[in-house]
Short mmCIF file of C-alpha atoms in Angstrom, two decimals:
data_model
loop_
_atom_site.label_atom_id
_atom_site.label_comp_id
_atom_site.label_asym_id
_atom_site.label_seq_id
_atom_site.Cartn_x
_atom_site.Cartn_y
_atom_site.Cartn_z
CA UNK A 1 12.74 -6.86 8.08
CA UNK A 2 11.65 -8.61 4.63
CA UNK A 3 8.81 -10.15 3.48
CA UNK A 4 9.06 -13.27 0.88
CA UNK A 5 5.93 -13.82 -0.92
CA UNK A 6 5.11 -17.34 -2.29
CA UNK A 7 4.92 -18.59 -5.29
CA UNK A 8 5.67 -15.23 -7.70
CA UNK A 9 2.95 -16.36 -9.14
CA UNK A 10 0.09 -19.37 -10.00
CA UNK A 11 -1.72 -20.62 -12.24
CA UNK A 12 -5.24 -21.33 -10.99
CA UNK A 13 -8.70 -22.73 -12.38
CA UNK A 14 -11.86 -21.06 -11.31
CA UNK A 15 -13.40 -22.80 -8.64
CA UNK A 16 -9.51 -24.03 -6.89
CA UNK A 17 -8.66 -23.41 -3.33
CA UNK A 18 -5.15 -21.00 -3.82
CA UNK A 19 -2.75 -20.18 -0.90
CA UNK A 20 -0.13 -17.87 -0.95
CA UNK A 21 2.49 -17.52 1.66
CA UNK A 22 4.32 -14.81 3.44
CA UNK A 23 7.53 -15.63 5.55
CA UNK A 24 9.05 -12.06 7.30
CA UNK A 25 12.63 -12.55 8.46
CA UNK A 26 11.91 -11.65 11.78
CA UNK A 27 8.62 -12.14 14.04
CA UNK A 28 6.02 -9.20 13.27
CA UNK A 29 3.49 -10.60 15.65
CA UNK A 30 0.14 -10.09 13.48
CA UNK A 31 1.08 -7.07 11.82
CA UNK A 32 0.41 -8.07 8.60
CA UNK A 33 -2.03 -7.29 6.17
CA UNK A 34 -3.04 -8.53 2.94
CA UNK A 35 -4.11 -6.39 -0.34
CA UNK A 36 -5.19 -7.50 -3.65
CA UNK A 37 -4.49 -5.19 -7.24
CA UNK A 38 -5.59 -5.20 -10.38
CA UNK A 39 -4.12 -3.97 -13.23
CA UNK A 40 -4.25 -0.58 -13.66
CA UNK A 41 -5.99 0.08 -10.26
CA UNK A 42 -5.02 0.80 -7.15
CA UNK A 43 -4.52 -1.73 -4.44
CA UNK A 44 -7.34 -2.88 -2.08
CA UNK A 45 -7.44 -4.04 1.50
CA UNK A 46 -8.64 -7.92 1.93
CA UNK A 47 -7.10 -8.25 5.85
CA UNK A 48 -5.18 -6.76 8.44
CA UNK A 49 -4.21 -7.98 11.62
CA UNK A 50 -3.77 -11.42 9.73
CA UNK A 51 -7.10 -13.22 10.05
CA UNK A 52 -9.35 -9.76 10.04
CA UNK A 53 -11.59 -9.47 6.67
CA UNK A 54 -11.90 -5.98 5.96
CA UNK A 55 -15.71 -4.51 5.45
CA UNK A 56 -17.35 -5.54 2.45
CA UNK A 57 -14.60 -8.25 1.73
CA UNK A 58 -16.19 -11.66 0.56
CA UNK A 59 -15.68 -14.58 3.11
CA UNK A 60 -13.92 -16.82 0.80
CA UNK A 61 -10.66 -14.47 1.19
CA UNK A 62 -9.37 -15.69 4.67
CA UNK A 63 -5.64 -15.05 6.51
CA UNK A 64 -3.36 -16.86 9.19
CA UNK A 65 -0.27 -17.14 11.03
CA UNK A 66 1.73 -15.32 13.44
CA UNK A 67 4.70 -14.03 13.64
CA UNK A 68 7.00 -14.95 11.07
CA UNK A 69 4.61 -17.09 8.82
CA UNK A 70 1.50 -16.06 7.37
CA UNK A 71 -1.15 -17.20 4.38
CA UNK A 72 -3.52 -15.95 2.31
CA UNK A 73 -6.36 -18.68 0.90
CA UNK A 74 -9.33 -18.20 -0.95
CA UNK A 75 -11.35 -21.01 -1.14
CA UNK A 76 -13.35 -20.95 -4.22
CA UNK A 77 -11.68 -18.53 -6.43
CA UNK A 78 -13.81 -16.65 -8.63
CA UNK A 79 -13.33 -14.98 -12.30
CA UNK A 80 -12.75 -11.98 -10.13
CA UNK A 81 -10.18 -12.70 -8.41
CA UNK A 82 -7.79 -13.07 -10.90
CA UNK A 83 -5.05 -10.18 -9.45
CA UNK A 84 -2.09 -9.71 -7.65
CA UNK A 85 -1.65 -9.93 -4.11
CA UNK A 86 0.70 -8.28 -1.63
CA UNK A 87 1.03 -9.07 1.98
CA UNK A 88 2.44 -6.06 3.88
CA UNK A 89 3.85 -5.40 7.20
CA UNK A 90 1.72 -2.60 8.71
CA UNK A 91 3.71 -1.36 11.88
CA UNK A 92 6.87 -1.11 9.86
CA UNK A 93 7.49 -0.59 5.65
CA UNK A 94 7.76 -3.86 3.80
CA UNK A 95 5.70 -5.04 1.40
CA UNK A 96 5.98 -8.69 0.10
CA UNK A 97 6.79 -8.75 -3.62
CA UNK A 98 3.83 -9.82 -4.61
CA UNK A 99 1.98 -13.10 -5.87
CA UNK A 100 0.39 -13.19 -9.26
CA UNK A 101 -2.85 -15.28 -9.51
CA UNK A 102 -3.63 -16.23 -13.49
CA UNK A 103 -6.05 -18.05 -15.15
CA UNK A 104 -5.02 -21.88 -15.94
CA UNK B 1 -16.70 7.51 2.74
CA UNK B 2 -13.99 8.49 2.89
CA UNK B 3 -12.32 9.66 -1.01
CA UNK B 4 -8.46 10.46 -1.36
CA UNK B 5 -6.92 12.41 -4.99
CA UNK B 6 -3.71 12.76 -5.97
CA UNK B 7 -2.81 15.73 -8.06
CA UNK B 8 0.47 17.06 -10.06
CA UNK B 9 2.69 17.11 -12.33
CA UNK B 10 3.00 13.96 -15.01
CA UNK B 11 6.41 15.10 -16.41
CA UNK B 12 9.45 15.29 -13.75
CA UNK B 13 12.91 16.42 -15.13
CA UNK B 14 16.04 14.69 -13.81
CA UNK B 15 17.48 16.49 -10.53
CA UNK B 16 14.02 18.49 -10.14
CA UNK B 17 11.48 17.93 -7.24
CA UNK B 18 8.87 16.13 -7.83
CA UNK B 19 5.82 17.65 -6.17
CA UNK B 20 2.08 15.86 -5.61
CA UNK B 21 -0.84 16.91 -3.24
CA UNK B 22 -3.50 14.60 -1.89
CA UNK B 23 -7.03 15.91 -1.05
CA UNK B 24 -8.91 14.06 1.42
CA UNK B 25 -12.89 14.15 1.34
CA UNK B 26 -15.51 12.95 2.97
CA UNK B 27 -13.62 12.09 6.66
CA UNK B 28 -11.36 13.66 8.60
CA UNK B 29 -7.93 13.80 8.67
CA UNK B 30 -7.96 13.37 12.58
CA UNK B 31 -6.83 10.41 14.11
CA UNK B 32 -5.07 8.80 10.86
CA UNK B 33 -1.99 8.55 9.30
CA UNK B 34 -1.49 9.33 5.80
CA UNK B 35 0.91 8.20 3.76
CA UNK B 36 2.52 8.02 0.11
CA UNK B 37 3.41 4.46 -1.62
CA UNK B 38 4.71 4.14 -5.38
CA UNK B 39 5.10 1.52 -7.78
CA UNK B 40 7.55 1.47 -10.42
CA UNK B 41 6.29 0.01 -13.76
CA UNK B 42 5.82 -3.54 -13.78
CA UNK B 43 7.19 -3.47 -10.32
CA UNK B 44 6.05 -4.21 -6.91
CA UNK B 45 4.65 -1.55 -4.34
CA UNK B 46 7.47 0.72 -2.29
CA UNK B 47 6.30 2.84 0.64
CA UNK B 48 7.37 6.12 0.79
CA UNK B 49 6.58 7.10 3.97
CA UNK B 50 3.79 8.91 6.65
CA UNK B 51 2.40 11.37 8.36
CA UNK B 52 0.26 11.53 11.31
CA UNK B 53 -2.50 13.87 11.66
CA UNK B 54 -0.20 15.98 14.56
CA UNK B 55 2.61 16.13 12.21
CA UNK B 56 4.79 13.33 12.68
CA UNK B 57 6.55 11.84 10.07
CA UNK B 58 7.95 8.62 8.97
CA UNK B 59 9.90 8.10 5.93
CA UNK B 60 11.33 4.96 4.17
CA UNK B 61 15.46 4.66 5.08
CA UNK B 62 16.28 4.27 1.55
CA UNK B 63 14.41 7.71 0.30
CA UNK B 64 14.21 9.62 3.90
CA UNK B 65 17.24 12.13 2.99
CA UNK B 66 15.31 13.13 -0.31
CA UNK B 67 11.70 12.81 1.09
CA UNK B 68 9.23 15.21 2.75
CA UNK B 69 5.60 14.53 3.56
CA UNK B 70 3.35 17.75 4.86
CA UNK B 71 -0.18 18.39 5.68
CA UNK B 72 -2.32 21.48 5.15
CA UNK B 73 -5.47 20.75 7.40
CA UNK B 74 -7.23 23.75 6.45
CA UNK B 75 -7.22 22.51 3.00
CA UNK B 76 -7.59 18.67 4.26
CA UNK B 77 -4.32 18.28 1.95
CA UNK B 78 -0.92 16.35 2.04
CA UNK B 79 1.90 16.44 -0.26
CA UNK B 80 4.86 15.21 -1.15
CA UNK B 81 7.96 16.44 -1.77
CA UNK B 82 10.88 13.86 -3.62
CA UNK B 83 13.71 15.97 -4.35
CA UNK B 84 16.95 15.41 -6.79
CA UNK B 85 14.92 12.98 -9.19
CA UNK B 86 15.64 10.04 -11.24
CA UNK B 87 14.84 8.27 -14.03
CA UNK B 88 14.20 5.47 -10.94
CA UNK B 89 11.83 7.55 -9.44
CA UNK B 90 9.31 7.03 -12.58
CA UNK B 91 6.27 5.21 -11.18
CA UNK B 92 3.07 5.46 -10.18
CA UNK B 93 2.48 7.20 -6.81
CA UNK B 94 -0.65 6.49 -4.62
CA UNK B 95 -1.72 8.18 -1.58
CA UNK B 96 -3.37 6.25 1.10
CA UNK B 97 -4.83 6.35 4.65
CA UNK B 98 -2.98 4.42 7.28
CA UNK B 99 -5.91 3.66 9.72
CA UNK B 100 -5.39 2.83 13.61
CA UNK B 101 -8.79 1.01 13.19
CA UNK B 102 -7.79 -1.86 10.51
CA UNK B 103 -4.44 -2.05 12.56
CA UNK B 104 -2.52 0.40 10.71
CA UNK B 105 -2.99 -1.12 7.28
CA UNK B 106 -3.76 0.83 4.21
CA UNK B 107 -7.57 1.06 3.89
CA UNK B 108 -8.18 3.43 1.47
CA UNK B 109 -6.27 4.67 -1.36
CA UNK B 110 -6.22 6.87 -4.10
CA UNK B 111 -6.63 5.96 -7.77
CA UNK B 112 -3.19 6.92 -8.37
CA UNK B 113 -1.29 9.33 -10.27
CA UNK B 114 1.84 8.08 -12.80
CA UNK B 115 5.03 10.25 -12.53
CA UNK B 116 7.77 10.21 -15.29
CA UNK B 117 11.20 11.25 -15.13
CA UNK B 118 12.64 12.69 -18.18
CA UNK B 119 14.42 15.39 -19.70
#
């Protein structure tokens, strides 16, 4: 199974609603999880199970989709959340290749 | 909370094993899965592969005849073991906690250790 992230990457303004999509090449169910990483660090969990925040995640991070298409949006991206995001296949090994957010 | 370190050797000579250890504090390792991911430089992230708490593995296709994953629970420990080493085995290697309770997703990692290849 593969993941295809979309876009590579975009170019955002602070404030702008930003989705990024995840299409797996065969149905996963809601296996999926979503992570964000910043340079230098390690990743972090946003949401598993598609649409489940993690603890201590802010609500403008929210997932969807099922089976073989899935999103990430924030709504209201802030200074902070300029990053890369993977989305991730938890019962198997894929990651997506990743989506780089940047600064307009 | 629970805090995971990686620990080993920065400097990996071609054809060697490359070696790293993960200590686990402030949980337990029961019930989990633990598992090794790596990132190349400027590259995306590449799991490795797993072990659960009993002793079951799991390893990535592509790596599984050169990879082994063990745990020491006396020492709350697990290492990895990456054997006949590349210059394409350079990265960054993280270990991580593959949790039943967030749906097997990785929900806490390590800060990471960087591994070179090089004679």
């Amino acid at each position: 199974i593969q993941l295809t992230q979309s876009p590579s990457s975009v170019s955002a303004s602070v404030g702008d609603r930003v989705t990024i999509t995840c299409r797996a090449s065969q149905a996963i169910g809601n296996w999926l999880a979503w992570y964000q990483q910043k340079p230098g660090k390690a990743p972090r969990l946003l949401i598993h199970s598609a649409s489940t925040l993690q603890s201590g995640v802010p609500s403008r991070f929210s997932g969807n989709g099922s089976e073989t298409d899935f999103s990430l949006i924030i709504s209201g991206l802030q200074p902070e959340d300029f990053a890369t995001y993977y989305c991730h296949q938890t019962n198997s090994f894929p990651f997506g290749g990743g989506t780089k957010v940047e600064i307009k | 909370q629970v805090h995971l370190q990686e620990s080993g050797p920065g400097l990996v000579k071609p054809s060697e094993t490359l070696s790293l250890t993960c200590t686990v504090s402030g949980g337990p390792l029961n019930s989990n899965y633990w598992a090794w991911v790596r990132q190349s430089p400027g590259g995306g992230l590449e799991w490795i592969g797993y072990i659960y708490y009993r002793g079951d593995t799991s390893y990535n296709p592509p790596l599984k005849s050169r990879v082994t994953i063990s745990l020491d629970p006396a020492k709350k420990q697990f290492s990895l073991s990456l054997r006949s080493v590349t210059t394409a085995d350079t990265a960054v290697y993280y270990c991580a906690r593959r949790s039943p309770w967030s749906a097997f997703a990785l929900d806490v990692w390590g800060q990471g250790t960087t591994v070179t290849v090089s004679s």
